[in-house]
PDB file of C-alpha atoms and ligand atoms in Angstrom:
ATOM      1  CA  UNK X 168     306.895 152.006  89.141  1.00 94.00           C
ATOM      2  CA  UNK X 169     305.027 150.074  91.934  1.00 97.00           C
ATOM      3  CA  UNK X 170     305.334 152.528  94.312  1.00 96.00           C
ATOM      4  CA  UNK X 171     304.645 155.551  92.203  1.00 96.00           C
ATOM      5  CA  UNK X 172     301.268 153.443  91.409  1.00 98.00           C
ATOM      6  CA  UNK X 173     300.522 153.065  95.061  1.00 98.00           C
ATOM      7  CA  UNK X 174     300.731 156.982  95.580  1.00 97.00           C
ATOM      8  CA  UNK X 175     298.254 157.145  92.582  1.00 98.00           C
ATOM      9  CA  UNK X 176     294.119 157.160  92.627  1.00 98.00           C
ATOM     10  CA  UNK X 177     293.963 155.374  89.566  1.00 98.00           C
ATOM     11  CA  UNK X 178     296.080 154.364  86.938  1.00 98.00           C
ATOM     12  CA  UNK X 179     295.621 154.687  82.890  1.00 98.00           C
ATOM     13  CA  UNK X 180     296.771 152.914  79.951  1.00 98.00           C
ATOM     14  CA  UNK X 181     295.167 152.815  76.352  1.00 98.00           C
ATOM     15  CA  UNK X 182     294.084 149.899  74.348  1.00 98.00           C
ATOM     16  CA  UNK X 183     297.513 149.393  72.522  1.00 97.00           C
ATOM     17  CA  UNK X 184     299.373 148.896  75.961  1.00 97.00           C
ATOM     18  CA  UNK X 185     296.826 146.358  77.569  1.00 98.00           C
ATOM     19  CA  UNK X 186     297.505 144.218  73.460  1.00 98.00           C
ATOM     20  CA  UNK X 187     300.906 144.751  73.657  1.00 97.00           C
ATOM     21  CA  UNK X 188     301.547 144.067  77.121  1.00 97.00           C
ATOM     22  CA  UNK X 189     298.517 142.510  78.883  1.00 98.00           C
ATOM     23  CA  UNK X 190     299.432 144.333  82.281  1.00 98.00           C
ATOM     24  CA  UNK X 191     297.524 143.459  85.132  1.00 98.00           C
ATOM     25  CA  UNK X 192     298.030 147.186  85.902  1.00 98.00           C
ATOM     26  CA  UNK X 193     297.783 146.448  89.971  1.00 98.00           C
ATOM     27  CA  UNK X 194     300.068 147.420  92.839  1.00 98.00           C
ATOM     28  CA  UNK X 195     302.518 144.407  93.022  1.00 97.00           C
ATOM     29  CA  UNK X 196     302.989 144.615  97.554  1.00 96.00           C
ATOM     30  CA  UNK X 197     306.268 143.029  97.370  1.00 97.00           C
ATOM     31  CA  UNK X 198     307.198 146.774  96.318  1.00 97.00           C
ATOM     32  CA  UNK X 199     304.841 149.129  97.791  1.00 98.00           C
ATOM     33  CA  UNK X 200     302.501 149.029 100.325  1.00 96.00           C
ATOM     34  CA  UNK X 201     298.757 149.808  99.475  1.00 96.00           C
ATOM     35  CA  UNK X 202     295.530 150.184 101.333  1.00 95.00           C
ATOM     36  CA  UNK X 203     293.168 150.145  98.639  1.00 96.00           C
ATOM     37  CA  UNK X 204     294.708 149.422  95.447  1.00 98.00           C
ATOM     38  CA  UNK X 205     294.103 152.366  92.710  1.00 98.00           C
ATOM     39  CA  UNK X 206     291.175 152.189  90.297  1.00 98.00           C
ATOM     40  CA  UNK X 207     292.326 150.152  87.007  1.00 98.00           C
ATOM     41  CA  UNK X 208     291.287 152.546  83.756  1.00 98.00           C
ATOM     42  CA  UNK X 209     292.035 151.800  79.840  1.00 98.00           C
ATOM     43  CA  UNK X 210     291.179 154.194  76.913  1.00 98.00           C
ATOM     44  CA  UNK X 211     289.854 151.892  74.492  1.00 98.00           C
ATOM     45  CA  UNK X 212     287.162 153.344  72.339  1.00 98.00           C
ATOM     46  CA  UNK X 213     286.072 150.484  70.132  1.00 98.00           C
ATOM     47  CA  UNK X 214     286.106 148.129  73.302  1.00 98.00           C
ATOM     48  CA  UNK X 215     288.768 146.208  71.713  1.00 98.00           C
ATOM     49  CA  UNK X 216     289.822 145.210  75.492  1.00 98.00           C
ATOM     50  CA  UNK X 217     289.652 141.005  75.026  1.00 98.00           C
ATOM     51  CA  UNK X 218     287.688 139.664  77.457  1.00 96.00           C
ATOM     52  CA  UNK X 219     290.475 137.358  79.023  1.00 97.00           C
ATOM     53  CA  UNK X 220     292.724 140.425  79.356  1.00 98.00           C
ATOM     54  CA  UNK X 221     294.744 140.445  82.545  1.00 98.00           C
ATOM     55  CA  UNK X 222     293.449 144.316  83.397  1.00 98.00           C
ATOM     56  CA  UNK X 223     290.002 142.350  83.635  1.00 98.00           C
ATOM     57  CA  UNK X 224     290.852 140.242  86.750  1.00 97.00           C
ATOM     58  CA  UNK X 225     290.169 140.414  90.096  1.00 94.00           C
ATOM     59  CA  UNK X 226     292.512 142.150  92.684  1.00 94.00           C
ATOM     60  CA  UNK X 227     291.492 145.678  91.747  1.00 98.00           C
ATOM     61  CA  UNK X 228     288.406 147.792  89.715  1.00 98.00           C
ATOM     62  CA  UNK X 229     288.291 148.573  85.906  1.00 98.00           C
ATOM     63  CA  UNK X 230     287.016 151.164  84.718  1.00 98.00           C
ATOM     64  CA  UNK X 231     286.798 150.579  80.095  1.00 98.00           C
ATOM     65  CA  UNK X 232     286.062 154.098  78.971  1.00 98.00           C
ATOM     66  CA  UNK X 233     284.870 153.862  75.443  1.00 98.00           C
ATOM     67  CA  UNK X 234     283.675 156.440  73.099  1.00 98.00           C
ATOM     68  CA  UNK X 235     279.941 157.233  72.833  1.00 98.00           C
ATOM     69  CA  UNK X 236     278.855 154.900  70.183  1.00 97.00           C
ATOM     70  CA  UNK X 237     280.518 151.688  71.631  1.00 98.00           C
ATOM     71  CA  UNK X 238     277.913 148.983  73.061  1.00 97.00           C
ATOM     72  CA  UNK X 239     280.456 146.583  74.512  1.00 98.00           C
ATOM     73  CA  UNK X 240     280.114 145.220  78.259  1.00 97.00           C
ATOM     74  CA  UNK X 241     283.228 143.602  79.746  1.00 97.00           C
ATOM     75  CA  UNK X 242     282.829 141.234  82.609  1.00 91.00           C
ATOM     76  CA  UNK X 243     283.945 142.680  86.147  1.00 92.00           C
ATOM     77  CA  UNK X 244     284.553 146.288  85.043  1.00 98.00           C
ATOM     78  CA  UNK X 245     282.403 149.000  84.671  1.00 98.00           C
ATOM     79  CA  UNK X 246     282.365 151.021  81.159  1.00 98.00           C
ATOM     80  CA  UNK X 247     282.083 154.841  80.938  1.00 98.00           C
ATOM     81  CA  UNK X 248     281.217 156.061  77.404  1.00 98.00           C
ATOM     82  CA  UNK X 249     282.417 160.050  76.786  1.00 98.00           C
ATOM     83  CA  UNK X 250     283.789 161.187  73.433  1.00 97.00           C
ATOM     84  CA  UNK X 251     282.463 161.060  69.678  1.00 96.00           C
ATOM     85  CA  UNK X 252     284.833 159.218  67.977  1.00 93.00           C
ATOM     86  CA  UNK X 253     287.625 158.749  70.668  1.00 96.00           C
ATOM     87  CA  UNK X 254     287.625 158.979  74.434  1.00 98.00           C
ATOM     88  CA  UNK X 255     287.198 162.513  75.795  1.00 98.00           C
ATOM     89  CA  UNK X 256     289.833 163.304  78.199  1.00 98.00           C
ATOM     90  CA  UNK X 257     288.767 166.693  79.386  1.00 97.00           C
ATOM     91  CA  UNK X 258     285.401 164.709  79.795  1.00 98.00           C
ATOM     92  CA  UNK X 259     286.968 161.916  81.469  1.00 98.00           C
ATOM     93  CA  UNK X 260     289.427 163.548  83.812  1.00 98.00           C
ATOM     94  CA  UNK X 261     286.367 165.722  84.997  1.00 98.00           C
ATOM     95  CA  UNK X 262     284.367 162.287  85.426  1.00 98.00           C
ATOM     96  CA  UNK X 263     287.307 160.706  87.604  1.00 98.00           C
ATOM     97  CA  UNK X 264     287.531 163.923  89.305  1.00 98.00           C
ATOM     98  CA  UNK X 265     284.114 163.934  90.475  1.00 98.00           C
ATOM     99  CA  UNK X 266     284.896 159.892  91.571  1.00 97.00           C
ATOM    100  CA  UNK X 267     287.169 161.549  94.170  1.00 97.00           C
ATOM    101  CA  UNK X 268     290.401 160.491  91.559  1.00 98.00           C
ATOM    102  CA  UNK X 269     293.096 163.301  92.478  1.00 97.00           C
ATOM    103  CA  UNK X 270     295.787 161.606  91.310  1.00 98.00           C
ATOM    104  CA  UNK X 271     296.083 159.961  87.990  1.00 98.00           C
ATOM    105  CA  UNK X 272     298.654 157.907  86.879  1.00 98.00           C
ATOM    106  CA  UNK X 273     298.825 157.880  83.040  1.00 98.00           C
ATOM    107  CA  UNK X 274     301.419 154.986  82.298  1.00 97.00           C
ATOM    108  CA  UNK X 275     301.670 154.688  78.750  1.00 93.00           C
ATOM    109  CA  UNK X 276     301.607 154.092  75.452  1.00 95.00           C
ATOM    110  CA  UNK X 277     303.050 156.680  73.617  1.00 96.00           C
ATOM    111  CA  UNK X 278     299.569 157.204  71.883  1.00 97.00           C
ATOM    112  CA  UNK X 279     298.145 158.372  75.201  1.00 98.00           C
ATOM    113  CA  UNK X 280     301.098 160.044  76.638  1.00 97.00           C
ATOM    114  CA  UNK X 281     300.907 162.383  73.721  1.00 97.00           C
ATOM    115  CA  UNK X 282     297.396 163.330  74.012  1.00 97.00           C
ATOM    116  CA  UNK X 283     298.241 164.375  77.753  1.00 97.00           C
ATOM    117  CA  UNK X 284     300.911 166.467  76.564  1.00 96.00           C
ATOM    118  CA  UNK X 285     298.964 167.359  73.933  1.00 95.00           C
ATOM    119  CA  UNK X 286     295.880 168.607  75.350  1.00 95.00           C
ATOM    120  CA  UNK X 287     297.649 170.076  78.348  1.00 94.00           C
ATOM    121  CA  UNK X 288     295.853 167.776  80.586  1.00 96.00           C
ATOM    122  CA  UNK X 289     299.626 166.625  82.919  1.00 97.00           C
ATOM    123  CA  UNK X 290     300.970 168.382  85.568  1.00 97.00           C
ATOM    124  CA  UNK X 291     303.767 166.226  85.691  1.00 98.00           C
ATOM    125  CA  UNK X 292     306.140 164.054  83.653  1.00 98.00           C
ATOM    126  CA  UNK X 293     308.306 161.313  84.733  1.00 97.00           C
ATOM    127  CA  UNK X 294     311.080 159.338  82.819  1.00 97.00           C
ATOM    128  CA  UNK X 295     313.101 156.648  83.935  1.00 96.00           C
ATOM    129  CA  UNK X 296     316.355 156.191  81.792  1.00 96.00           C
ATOM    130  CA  UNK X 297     317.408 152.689  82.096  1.00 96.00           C
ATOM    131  CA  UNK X 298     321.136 151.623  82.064  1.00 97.00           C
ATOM    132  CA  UNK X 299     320.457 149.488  78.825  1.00 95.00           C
ATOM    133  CA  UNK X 300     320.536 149.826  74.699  1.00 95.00           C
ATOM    134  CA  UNK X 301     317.725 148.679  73.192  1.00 93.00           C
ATOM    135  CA  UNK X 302     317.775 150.293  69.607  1.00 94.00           C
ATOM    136  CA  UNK X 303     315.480 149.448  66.630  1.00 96.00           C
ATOM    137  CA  UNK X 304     313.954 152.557  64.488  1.00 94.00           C
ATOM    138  CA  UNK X 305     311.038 151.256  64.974  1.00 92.00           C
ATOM    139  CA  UNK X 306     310.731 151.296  69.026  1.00 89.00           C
ATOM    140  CA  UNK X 307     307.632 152.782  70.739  1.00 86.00           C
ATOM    141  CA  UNK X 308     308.971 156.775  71.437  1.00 90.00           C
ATOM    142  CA  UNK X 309     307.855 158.643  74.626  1.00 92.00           C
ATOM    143  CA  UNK X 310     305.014 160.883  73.287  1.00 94.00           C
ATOM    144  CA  UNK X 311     303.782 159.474  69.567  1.00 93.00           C
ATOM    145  CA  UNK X 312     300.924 161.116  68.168  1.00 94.00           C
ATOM    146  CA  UNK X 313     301.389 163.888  65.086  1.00 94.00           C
ATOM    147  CA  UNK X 314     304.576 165.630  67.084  1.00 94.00           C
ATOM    148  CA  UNK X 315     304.149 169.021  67.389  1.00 94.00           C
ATOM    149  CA  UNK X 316     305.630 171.062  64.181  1.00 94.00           C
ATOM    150  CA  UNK X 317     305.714 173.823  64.943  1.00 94.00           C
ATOM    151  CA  UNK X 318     308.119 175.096  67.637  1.00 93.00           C
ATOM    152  CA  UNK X 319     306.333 177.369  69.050  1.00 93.00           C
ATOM    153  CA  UNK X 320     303.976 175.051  70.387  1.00 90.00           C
ATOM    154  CA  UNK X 321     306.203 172.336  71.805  1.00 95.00           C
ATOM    155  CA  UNK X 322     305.344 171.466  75.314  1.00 95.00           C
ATOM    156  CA  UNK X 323     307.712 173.216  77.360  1.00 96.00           C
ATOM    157  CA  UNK X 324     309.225 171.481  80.725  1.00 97.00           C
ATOM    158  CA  UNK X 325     310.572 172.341  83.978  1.00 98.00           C
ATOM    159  CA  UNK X 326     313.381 169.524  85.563  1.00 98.00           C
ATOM    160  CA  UNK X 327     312.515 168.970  89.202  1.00 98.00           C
ATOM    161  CA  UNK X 328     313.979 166.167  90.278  1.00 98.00           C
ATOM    162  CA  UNK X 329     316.560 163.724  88.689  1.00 98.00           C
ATOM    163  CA  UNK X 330     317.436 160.899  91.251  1.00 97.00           C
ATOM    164  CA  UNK X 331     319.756 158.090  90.627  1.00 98.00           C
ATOM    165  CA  UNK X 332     318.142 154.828  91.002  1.00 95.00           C
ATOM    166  CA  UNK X 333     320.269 151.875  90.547  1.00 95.00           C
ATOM    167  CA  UNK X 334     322.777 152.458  87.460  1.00 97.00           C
ATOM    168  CA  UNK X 335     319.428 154.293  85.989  1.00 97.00           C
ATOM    169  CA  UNK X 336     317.757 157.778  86.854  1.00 98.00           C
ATOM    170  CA  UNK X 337     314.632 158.772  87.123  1.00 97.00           C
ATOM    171  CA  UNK X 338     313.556 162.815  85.850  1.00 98.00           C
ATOM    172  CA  UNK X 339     310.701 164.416  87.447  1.00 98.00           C
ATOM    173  CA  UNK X 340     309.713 167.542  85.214  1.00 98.00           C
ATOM    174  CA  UNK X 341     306.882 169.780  85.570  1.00 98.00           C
ATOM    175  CA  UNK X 342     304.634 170.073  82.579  1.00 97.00           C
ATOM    176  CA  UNK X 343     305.177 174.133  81.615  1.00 96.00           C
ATOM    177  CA  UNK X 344     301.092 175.563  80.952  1.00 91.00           C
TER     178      UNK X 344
HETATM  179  N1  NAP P 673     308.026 151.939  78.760  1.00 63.14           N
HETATM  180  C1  NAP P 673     306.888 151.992  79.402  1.00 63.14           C
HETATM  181  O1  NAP P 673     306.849 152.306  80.582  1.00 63.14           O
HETATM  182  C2  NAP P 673     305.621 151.705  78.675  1.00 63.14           C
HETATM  183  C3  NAP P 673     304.413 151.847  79.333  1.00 63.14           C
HETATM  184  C4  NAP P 673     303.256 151.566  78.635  1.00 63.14           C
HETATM  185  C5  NAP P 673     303.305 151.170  77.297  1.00 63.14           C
HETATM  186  N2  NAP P 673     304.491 151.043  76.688  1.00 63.14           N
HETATM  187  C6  NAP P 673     304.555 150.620  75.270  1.00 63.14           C
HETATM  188  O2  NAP P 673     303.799 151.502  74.463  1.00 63.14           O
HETATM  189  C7  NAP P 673     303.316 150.767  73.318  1.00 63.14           C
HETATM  190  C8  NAP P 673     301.823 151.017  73.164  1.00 63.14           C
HETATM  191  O3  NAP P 673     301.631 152.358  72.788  1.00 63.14           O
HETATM  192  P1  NAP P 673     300.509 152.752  71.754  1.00 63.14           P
HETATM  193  O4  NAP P 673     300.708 154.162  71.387  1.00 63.14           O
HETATM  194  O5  NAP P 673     300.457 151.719  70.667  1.00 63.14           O
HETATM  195  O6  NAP P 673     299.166 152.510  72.575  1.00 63.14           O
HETATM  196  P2  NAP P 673     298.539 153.251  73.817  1.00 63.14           P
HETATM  197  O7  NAP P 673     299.039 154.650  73.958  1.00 63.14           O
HETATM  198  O8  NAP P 673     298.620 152.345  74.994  1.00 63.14           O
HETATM  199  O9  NAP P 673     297.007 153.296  73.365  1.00 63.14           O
HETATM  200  C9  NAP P 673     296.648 154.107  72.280  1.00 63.14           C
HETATM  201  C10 NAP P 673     295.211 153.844  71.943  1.00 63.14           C
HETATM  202  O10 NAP P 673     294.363 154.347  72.966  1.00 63.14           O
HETATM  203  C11 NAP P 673     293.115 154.640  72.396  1.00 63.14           C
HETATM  204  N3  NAP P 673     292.630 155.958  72.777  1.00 63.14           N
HETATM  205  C12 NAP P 673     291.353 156.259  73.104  1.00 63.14           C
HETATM  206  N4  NAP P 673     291.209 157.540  73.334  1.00 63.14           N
HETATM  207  C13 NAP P 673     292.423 158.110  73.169  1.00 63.14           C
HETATM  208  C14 NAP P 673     292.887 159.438  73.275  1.00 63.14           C
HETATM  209  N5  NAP P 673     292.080 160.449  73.618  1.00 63.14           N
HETATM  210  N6  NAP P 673     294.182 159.682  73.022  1.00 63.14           N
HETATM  211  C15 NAP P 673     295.026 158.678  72.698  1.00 63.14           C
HETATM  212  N7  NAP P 673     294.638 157.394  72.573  1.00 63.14           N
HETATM  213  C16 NAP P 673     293.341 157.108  72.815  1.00 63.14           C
HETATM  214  C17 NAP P 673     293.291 154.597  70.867  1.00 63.14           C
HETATM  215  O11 NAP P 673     292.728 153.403  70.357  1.00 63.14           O
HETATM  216  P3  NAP P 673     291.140 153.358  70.050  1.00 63.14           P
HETATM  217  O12 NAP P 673     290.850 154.544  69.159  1.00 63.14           O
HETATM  218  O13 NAP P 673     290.881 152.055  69.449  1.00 63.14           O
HETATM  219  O14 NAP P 673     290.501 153.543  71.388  1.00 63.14           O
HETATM  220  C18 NAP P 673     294.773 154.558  70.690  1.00 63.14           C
HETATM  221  O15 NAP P 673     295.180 153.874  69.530  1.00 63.14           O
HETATM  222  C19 NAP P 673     303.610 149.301  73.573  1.00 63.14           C
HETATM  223  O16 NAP P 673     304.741 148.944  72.813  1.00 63.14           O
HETATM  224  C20 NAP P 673     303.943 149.252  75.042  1.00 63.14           C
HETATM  225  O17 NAP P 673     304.864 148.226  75.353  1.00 63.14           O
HETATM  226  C21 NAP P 673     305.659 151.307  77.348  1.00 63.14           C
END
């Protein structure tokens, strides 16, 4: 994970990752070398982001994106406001583009990852399938959201990789458009 966020321009979580988890969302060196560490971004349209969140601390820049009507300043990251009601992601991947952000790293939740998939925004999906049973019906899935129902539309994908990595392995698809 560390160094597929060092390859990446910036990195992206939404609000219910940086509650859940409090990341620091930062390249960690002890397992990947990094020049300039990647630009720090969180979907959070309300500006729910608390103030003493880890994502907020030095180390690396934050970008909050927030929706349009959202007043909220957060101390030590700048706040972009695109979207009505929710964060715009054609609108915001076009922003980051424009920042000179090539490569974004979208790393979770499941909320987000399915409005990638949804939307047709990734080029790219990775999964890394752990050597470990976790269970519980209620356990976070790997694209949430409404699902798609019907089958026509599902989001096709292409395998290009699957690499062992420790008693795990990680699947590289390409995101059929
Ligand atoms: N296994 C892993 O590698 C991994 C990685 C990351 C997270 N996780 C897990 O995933 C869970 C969190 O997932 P989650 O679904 O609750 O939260 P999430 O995907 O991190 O964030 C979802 C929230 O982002 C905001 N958002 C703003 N614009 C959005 C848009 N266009 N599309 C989608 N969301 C948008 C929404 O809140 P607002 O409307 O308030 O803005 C939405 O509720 C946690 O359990 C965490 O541990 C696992």
């Amino acid at each position: 994970m560390h160094i597929m966020r060092s390859q990446a321009d910036a990195i992206l979580v939404g609000i219910g990752t940086v509650l859940a988890d409090d990341p620091k969302l930062t390249v960690n060196e002890k397992y990947a070398k990094v020049t300039k560490q990647p630009l720090r971004v969180v979907l959070d349209s309300k500006g729910r982001t608390p103030k003493k969140a880890r994502v907020l601390e030095g180390g690396a820049k934050t970008l909050i994106v927030t929706d349009e009507s959202c007043t909220k300043e957060f101390p030590g990251a700048e706040v972009l406001r695109v979207g009505k009601w929710r964060v715009d992601l054609a609108k915001l991947v076009k922003n980051l583009d424009a920042r000179g952000i090539k490569n974004l790293f979208v790393e979770g939740g499941e909320g987000v990852l399915w409005s990638f998939l949804k939307e047709g925004i990734a080029d790219e999906l990775c999964v890394f399938v752990g050597s470990m049973i976790i269970g519980g019906t209620s356990s976070p899935t790997l694209a949430g959201g409404e699902g798609f129902s019907d089958i026509k539309k599902v989001r096709k994908l292409r395998l290009k990789e699957c690499r062992k990595l420790g008693d795990g392995a990680l699947l590289r698809y390409e995101v059929v458009k």
